[in-house]
Short mmCIF file of N, CA and C in Angstrom, two decimals:
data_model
loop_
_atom_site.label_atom_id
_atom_site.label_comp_id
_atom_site.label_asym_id
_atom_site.label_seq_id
_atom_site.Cartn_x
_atom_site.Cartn_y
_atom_site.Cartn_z
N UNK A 15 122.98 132.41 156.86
CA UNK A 15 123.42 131.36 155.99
C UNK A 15 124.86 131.58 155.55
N UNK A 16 125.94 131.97 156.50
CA UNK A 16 126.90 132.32 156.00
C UNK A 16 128.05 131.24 156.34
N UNK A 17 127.45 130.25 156.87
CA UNK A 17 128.40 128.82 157.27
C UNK A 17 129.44 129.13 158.32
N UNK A 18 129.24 130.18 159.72
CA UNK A 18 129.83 130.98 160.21
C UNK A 18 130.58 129.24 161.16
N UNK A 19 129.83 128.65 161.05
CA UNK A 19 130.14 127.71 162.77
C UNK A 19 130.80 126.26 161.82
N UNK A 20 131.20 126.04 160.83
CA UNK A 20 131.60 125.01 159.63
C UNK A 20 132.79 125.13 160.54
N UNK A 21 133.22 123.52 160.69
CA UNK A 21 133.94 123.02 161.47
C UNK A 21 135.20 122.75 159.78
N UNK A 22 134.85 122.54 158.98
CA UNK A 22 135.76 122.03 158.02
C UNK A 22 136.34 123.06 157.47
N UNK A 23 137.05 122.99 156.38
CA UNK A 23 137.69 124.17 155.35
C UNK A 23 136.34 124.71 154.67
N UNK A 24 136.78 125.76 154.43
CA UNK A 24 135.70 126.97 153.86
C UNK A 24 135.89 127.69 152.76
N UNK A 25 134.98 127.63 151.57
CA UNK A 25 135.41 127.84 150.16
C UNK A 25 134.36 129.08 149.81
N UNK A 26 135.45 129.50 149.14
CA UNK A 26 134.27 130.84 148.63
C UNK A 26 133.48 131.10 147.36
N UNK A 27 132.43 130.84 147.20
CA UNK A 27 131.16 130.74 146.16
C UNK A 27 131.65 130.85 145.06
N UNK A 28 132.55 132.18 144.98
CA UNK A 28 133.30 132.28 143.41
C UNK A 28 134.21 131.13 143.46
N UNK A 29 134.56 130.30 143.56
CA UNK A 29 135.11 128.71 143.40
C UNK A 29 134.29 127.84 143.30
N UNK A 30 133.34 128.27 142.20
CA UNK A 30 132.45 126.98 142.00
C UNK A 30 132.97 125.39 141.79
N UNK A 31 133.68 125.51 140.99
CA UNK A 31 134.52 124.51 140.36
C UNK A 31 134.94 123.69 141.55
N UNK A 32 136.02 123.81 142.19
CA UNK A 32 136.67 123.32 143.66
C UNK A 32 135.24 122.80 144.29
N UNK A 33 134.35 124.02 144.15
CA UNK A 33 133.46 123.31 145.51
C UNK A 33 132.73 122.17 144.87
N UNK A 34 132.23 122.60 143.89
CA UNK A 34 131.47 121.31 142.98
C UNK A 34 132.26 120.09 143.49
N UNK A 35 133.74 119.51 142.93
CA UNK A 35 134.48 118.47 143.10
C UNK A 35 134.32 118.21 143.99
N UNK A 36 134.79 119.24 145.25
CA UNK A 36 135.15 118.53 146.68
C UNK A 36 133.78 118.17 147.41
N UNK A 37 132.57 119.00 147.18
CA UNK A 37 131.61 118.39 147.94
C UNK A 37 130.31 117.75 147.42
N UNK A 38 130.87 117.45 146.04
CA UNK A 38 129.69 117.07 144.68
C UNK A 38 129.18 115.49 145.33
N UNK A 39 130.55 114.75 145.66
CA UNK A 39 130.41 113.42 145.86
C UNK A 39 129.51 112.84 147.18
N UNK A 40 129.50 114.21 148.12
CA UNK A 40 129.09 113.90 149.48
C UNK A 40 127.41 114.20 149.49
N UNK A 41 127.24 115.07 148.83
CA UNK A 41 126.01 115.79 148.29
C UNK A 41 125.12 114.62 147.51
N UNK A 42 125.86 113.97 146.26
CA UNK A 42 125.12 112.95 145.79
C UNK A 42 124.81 111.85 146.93
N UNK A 43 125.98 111.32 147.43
CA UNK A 43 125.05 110.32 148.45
C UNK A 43 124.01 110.54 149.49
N UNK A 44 123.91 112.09 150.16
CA UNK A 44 123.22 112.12 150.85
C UNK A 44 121.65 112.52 149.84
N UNK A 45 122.10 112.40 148.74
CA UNK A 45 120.46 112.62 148.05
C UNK A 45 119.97 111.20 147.91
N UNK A 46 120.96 110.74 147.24
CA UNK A 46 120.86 109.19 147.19
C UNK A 46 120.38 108.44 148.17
N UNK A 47 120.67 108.33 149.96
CA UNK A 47 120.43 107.66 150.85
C UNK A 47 119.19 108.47 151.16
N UNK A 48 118.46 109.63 150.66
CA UNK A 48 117.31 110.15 150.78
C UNK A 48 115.84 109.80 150.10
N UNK A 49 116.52 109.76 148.93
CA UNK A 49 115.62 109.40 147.61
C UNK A 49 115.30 108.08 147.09
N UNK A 50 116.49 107.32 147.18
CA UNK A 50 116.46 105.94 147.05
C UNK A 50 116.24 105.17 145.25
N UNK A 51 117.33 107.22 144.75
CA UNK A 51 116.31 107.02 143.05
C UNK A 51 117.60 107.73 142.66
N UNK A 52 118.44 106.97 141.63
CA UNK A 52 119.36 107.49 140.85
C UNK A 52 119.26 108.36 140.54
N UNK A 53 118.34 108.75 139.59
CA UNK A 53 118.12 109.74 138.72
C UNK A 53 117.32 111.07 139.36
N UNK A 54 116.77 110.72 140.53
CA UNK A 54 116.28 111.81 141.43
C UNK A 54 117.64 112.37 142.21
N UNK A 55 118.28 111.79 142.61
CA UNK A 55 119.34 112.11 143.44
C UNK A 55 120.46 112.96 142.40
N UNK A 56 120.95 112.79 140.91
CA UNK A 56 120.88 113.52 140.17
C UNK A 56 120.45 114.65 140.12
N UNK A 57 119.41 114.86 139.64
CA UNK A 57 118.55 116.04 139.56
C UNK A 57 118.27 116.59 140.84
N UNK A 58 118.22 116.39 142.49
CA UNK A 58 118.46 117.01 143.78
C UNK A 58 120.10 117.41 143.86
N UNK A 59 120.69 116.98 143.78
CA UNK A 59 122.41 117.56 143.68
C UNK A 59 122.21 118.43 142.61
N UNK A 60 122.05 118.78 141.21
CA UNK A 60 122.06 119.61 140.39
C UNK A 60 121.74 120.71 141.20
N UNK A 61 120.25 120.68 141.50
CA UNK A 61 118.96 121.96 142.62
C UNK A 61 119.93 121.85 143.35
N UNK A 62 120.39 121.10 144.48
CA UNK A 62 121.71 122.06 145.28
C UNK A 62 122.33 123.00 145.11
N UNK A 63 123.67 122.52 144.09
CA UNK A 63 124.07 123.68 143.64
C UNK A 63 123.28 124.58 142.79
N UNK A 64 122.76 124.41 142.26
CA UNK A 64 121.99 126.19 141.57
C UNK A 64 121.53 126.46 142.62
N UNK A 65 121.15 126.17 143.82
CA UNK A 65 120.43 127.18 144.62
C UNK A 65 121.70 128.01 145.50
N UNK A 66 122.74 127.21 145.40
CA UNK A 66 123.67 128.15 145.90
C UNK A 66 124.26 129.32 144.67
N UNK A 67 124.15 128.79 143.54
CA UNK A 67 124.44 129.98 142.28
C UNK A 67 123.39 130.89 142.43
N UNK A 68 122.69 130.37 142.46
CA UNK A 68 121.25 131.75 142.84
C UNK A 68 121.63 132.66 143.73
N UNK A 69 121.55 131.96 144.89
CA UNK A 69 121.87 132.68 146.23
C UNK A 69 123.23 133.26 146.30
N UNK A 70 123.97 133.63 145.69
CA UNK A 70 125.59 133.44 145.74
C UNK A 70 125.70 134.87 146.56
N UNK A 71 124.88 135.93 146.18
CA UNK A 71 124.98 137.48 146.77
C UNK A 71 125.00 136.88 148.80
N UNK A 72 123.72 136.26 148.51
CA UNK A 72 123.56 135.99 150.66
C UNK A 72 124.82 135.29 150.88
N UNK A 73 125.25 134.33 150.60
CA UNK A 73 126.35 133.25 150.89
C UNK A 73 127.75 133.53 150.97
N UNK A 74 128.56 134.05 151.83
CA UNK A 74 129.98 134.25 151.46
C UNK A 74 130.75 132.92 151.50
N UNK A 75 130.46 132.12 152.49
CA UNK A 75 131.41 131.00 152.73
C UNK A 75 130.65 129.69 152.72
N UNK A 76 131.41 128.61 151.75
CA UNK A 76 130.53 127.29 151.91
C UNK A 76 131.08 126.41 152.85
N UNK A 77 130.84 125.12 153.09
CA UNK A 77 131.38 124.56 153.97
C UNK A 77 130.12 123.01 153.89
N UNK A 78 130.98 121.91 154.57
CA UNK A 78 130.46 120.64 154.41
C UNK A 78 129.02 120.40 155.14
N UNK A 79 129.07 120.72 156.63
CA UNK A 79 127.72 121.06 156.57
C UNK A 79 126.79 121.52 156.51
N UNK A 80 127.45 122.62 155.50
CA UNK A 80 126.07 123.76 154.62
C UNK A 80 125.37 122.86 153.37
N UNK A 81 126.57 122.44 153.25
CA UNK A 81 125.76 121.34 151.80
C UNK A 81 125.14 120.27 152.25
N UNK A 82 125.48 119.86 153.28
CA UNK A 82 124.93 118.48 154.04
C UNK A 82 122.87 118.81 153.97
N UNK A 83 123.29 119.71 155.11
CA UNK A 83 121.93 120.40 155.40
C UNK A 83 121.14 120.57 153.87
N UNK A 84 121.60 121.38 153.14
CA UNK A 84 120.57 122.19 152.37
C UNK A 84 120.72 120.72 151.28
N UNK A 85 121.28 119.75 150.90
CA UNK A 85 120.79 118.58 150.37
C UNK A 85 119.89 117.93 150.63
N UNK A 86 119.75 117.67 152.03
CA UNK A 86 118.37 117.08 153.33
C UNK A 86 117.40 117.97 152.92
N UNK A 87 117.06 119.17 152.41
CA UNK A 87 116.10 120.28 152.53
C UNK A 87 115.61 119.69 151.37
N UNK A 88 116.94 120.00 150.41
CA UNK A 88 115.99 119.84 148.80
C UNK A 88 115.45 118.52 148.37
N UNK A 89 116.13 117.38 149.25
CA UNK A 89 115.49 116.00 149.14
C UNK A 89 114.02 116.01 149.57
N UNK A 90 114.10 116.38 150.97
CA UNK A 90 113.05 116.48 151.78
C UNK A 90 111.78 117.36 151.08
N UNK A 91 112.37 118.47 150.15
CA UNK A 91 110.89 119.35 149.20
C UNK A 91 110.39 117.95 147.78
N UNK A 92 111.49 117.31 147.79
CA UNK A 92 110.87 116.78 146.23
C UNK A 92 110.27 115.22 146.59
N UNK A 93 110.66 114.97 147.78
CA UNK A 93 109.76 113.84 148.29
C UNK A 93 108.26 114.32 148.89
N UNK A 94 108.05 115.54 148.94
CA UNK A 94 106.84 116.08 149.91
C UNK A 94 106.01 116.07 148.18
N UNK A 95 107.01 116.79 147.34
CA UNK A 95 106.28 117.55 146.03
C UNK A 95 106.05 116.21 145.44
N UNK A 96 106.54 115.09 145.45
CA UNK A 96 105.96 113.72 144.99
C UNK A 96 105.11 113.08 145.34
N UNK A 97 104.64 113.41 146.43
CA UNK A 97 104.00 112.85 147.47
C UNK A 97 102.43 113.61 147.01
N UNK A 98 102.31 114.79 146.76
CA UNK A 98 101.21 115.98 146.55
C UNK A 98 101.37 115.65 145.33
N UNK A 99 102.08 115.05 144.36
CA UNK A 99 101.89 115.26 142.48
C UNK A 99 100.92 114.06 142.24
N UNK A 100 101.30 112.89 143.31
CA UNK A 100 101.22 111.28 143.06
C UNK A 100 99.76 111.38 143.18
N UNK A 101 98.83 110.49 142.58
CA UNK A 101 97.61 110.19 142.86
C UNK A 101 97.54 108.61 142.79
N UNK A 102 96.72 107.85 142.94
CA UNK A 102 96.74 107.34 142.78
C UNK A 102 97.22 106.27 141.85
N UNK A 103 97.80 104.85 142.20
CA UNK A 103 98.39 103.99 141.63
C UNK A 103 97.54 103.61 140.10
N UNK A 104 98.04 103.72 138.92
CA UNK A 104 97.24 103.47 137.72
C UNK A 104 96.72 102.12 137.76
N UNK A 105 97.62 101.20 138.13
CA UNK A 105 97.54 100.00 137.76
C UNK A 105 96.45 99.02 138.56
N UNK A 106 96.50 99.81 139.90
CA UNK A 106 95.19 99.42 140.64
C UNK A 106 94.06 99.79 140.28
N UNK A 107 93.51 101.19 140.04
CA UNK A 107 93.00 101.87 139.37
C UNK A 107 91.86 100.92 137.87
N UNK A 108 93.33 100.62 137.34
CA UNK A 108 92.61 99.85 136.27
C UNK A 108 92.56 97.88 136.64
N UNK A 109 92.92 97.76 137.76
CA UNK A 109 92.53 96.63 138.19
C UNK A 109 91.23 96.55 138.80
N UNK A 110 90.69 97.78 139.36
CA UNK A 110 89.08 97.94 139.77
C UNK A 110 88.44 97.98 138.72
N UNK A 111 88.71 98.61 137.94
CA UNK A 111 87.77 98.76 136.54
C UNK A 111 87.27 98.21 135.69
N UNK A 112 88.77 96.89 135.53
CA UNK A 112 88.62 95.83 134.75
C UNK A 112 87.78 94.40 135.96
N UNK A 113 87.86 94.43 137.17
CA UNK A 113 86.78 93.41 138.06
C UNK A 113 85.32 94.05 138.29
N UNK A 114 85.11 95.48 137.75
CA UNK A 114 83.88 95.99 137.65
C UNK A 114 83.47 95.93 136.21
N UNK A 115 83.91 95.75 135.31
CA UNK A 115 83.47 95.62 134.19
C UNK A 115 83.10 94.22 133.67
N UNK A 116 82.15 93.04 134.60
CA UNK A 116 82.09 92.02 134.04
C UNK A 116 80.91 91.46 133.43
N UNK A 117 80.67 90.78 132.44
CA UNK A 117 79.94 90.87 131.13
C UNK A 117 78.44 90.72 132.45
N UNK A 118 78.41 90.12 133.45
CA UNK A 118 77.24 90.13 134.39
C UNK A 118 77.09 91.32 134.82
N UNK A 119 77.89 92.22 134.98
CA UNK A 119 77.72 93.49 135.79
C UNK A 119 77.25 94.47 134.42
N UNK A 120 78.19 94.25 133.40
CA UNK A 120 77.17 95.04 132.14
C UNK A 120 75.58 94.85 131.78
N UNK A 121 75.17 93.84 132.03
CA UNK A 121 74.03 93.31 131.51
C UNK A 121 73.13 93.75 132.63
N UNK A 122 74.19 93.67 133.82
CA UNK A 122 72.57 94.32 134.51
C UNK A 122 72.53 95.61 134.56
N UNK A 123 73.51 96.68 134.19
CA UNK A 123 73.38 97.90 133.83
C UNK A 123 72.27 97.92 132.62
N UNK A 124 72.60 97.60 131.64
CA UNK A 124 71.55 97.84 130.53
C UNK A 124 70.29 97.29 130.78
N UNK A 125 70.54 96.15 131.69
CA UNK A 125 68.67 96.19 131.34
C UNK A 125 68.11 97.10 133.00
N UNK A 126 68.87 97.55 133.59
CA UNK A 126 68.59 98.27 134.68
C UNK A 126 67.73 99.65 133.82
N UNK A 127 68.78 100.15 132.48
CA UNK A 127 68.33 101.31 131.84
C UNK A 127 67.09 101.21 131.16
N UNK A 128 66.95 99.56 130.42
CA UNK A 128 66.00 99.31 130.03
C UNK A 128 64.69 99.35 131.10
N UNK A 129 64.48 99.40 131.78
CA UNK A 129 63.83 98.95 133.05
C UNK A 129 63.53 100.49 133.32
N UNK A 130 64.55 101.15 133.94
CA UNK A 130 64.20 103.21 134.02
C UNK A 130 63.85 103.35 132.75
N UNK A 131 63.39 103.43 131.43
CA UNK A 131 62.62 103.38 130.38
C UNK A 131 61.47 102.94 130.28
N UNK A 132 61.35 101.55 130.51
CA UNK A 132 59.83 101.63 130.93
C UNK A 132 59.03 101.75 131.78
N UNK A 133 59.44 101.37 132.94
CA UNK A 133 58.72 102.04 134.56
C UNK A 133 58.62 103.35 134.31
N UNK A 134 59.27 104.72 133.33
CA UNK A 134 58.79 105.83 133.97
C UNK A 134 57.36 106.13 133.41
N UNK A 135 56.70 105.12 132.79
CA UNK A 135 55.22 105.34 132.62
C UNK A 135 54.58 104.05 133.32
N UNK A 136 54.99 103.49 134.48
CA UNK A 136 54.23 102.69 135.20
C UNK A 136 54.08 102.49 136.41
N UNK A 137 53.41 101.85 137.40
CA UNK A 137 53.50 101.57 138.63
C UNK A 137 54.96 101.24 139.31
N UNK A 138 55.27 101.27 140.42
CA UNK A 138 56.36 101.55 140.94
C UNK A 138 56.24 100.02 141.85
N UNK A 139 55.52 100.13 141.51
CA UNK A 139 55.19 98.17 142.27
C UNK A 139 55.33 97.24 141.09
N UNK A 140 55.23 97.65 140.23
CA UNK A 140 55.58 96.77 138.80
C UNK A 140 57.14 96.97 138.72
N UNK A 141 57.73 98.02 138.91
CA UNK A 141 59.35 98.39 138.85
C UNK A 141 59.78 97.23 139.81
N UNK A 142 59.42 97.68 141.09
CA UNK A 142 59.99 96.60 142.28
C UNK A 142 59.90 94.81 141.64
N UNK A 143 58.68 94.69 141.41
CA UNK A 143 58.32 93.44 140.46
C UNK A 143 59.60 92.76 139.96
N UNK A 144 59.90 93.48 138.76
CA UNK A 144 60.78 93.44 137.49
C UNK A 144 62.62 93.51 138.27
N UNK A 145 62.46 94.35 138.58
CA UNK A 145 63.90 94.38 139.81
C UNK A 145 63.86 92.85 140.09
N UNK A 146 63.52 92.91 141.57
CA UNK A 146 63.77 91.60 142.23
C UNK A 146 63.64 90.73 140.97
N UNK A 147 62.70 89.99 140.26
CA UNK A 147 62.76 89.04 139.50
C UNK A 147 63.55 89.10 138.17
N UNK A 148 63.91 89.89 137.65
CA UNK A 148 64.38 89.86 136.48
C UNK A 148 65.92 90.73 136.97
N UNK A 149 66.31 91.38 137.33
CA UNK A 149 67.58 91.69 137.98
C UNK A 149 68.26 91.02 139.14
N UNK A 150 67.45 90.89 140.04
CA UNK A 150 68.32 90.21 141.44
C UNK A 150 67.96 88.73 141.44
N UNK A 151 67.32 88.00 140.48
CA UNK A 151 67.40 86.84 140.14
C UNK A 151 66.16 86.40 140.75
N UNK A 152 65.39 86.55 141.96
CA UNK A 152 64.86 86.29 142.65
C UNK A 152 63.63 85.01 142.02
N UNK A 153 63.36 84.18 142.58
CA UNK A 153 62.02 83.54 141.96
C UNK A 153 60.68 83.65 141.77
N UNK A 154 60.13 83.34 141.31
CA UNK A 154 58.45 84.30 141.31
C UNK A 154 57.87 84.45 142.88
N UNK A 155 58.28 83.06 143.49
CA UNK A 155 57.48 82.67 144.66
C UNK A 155 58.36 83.58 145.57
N UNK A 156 59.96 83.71 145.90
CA UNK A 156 59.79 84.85 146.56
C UNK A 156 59.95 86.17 146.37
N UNK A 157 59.86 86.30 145.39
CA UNK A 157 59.21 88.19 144.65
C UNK A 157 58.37 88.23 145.71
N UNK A 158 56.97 87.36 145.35
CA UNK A 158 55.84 87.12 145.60
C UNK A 158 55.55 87.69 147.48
N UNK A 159 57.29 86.79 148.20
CA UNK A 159 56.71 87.00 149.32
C UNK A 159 57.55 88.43 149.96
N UNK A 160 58.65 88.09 149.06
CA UNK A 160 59.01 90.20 149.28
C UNK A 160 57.80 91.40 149.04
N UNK A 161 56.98 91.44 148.11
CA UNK A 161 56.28 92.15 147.74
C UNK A 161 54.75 92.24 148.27
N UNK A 162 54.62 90.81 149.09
CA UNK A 162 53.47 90.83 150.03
C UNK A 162 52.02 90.60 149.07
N UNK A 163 52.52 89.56 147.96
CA UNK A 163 51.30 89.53 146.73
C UNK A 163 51.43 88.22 146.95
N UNK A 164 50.57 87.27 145.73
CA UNK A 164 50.45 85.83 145.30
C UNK A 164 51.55 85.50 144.37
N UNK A 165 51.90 84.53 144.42
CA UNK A 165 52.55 84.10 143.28
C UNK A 165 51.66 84.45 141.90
N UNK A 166 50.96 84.10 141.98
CA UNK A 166 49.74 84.66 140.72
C UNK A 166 49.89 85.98 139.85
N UNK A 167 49.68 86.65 141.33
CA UNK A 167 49.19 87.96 140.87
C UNK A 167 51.08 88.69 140.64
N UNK A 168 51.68 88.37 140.94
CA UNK A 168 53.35 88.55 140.22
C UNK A 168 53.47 87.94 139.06
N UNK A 169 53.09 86.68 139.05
CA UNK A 169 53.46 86.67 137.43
C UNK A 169 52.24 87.11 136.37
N UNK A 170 51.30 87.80 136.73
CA UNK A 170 50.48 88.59 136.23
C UNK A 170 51.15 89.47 135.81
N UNK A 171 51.38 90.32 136.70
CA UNK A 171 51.88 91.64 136.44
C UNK A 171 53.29 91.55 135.83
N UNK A 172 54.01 90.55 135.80
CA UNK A 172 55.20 90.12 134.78
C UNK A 172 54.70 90.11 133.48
N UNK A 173 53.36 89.16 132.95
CA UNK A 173 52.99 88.79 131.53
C UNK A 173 52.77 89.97 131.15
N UNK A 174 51.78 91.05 131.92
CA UNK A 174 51.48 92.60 131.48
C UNK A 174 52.39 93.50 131.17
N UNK A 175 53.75 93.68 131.75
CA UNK A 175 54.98 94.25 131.92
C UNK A 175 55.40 93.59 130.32
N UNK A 176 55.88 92.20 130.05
CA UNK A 176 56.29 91.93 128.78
C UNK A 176 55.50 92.41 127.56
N UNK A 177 54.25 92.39 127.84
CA UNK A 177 53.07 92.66 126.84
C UNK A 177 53.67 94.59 126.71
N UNK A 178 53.37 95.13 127.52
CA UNK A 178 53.31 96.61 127.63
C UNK A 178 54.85 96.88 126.91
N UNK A 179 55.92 96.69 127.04
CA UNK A 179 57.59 96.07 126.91
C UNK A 179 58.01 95.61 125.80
N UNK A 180 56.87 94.79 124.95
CA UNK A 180 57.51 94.28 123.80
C UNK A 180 56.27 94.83 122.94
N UNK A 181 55.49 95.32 123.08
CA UNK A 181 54.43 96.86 121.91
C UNK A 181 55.60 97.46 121.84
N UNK A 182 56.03 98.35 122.96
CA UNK A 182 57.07 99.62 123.07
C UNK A 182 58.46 99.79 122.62
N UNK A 183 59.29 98.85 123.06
CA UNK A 183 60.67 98.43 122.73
C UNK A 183 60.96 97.23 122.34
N UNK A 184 60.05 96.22 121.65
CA UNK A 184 60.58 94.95 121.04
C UNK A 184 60.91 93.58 122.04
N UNK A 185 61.30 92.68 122.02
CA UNK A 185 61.50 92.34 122.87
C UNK A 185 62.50 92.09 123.57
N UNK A 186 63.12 93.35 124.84
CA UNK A 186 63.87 93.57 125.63
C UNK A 186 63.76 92.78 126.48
N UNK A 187 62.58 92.60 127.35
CA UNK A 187 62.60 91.49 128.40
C UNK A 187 62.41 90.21 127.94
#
């Protein structure tokens, strides 16, 4: 890293100052045409030079396309490190949340819970019952022919379900 093959004039590390000026301006644009972010391209030219103040012991000679290069590097780490920080977009995020949260989609959560409350002391053919007809909207007659019963004998086991349903928890259904 000693800028041995630098086709341009060649400045020596202890000339911070000089080098800052002369190659500050070339450095910002190439962060700039990297980043595409004022204030990133800023803060990547800053990390330039300190990494050459850091390094100042390895480095004897600077030169234009030492800075060229190692600007491309440090652009190239903080677009990767943005890339690995970023998660997902918030705003979409809460655009799913808010089209999943609709007063129909609540209601059938709660009485879904209501429903795992009282089925866990009943037939599991009475659950299916109560599902299809009272959650998926379904009509008695085809509950009736999903479930392979009478129309009858479904809304039987509906009147029993409310009866058993409104002793226990009031009337939920």
């Amino acid at each position: 890293m000693t800028g041995t093959n630098c086709t341009m004039k060649t400045l020596s590390i202890n000339d911070f100052d000089t080098m800052y000026r002369q190659y500050g301006p070339m450095v910002l644009r190439r962060c700039r045409a990297l980043l595409r972010n004022e204030d990133k391209a800023l803060d990547a030219m800053q990390d330039v030079f300190v990494r050459l103040i850091e390094r100042k012991e390895k480095i004897s000679r600077i030169c234009a396309s030492f800075l060229y290069t190692t600007a491309t590097n440090v652009c190239l780490n903080k677009i990767s490190a943005d890339k690995i920080r970023s998660g997902p977009d918030f705003e979409l995020i809460a655009e799913i949340v808010e089209d999943s949260r609709s007063s129909a989609g609540e209601e059938k959560i709660e009485s879904s819970i209501i429903l795992d409350t009282i089925f866990s002391e009943r037939d599991s053919k009475d659950r299916q019952i109560a599902i299809l007809h009272y959650l998926d909207g379904y009509t008695l007659e085809e509950t009736a022919g999903m479930m392979k019963m009478s129309t009858s004998g479904v809304r039987k086991r509906l009147e029993k379900l409310k009866e058993y349903a409104g002793g226990r928890y009031g009337n939920s259904i």
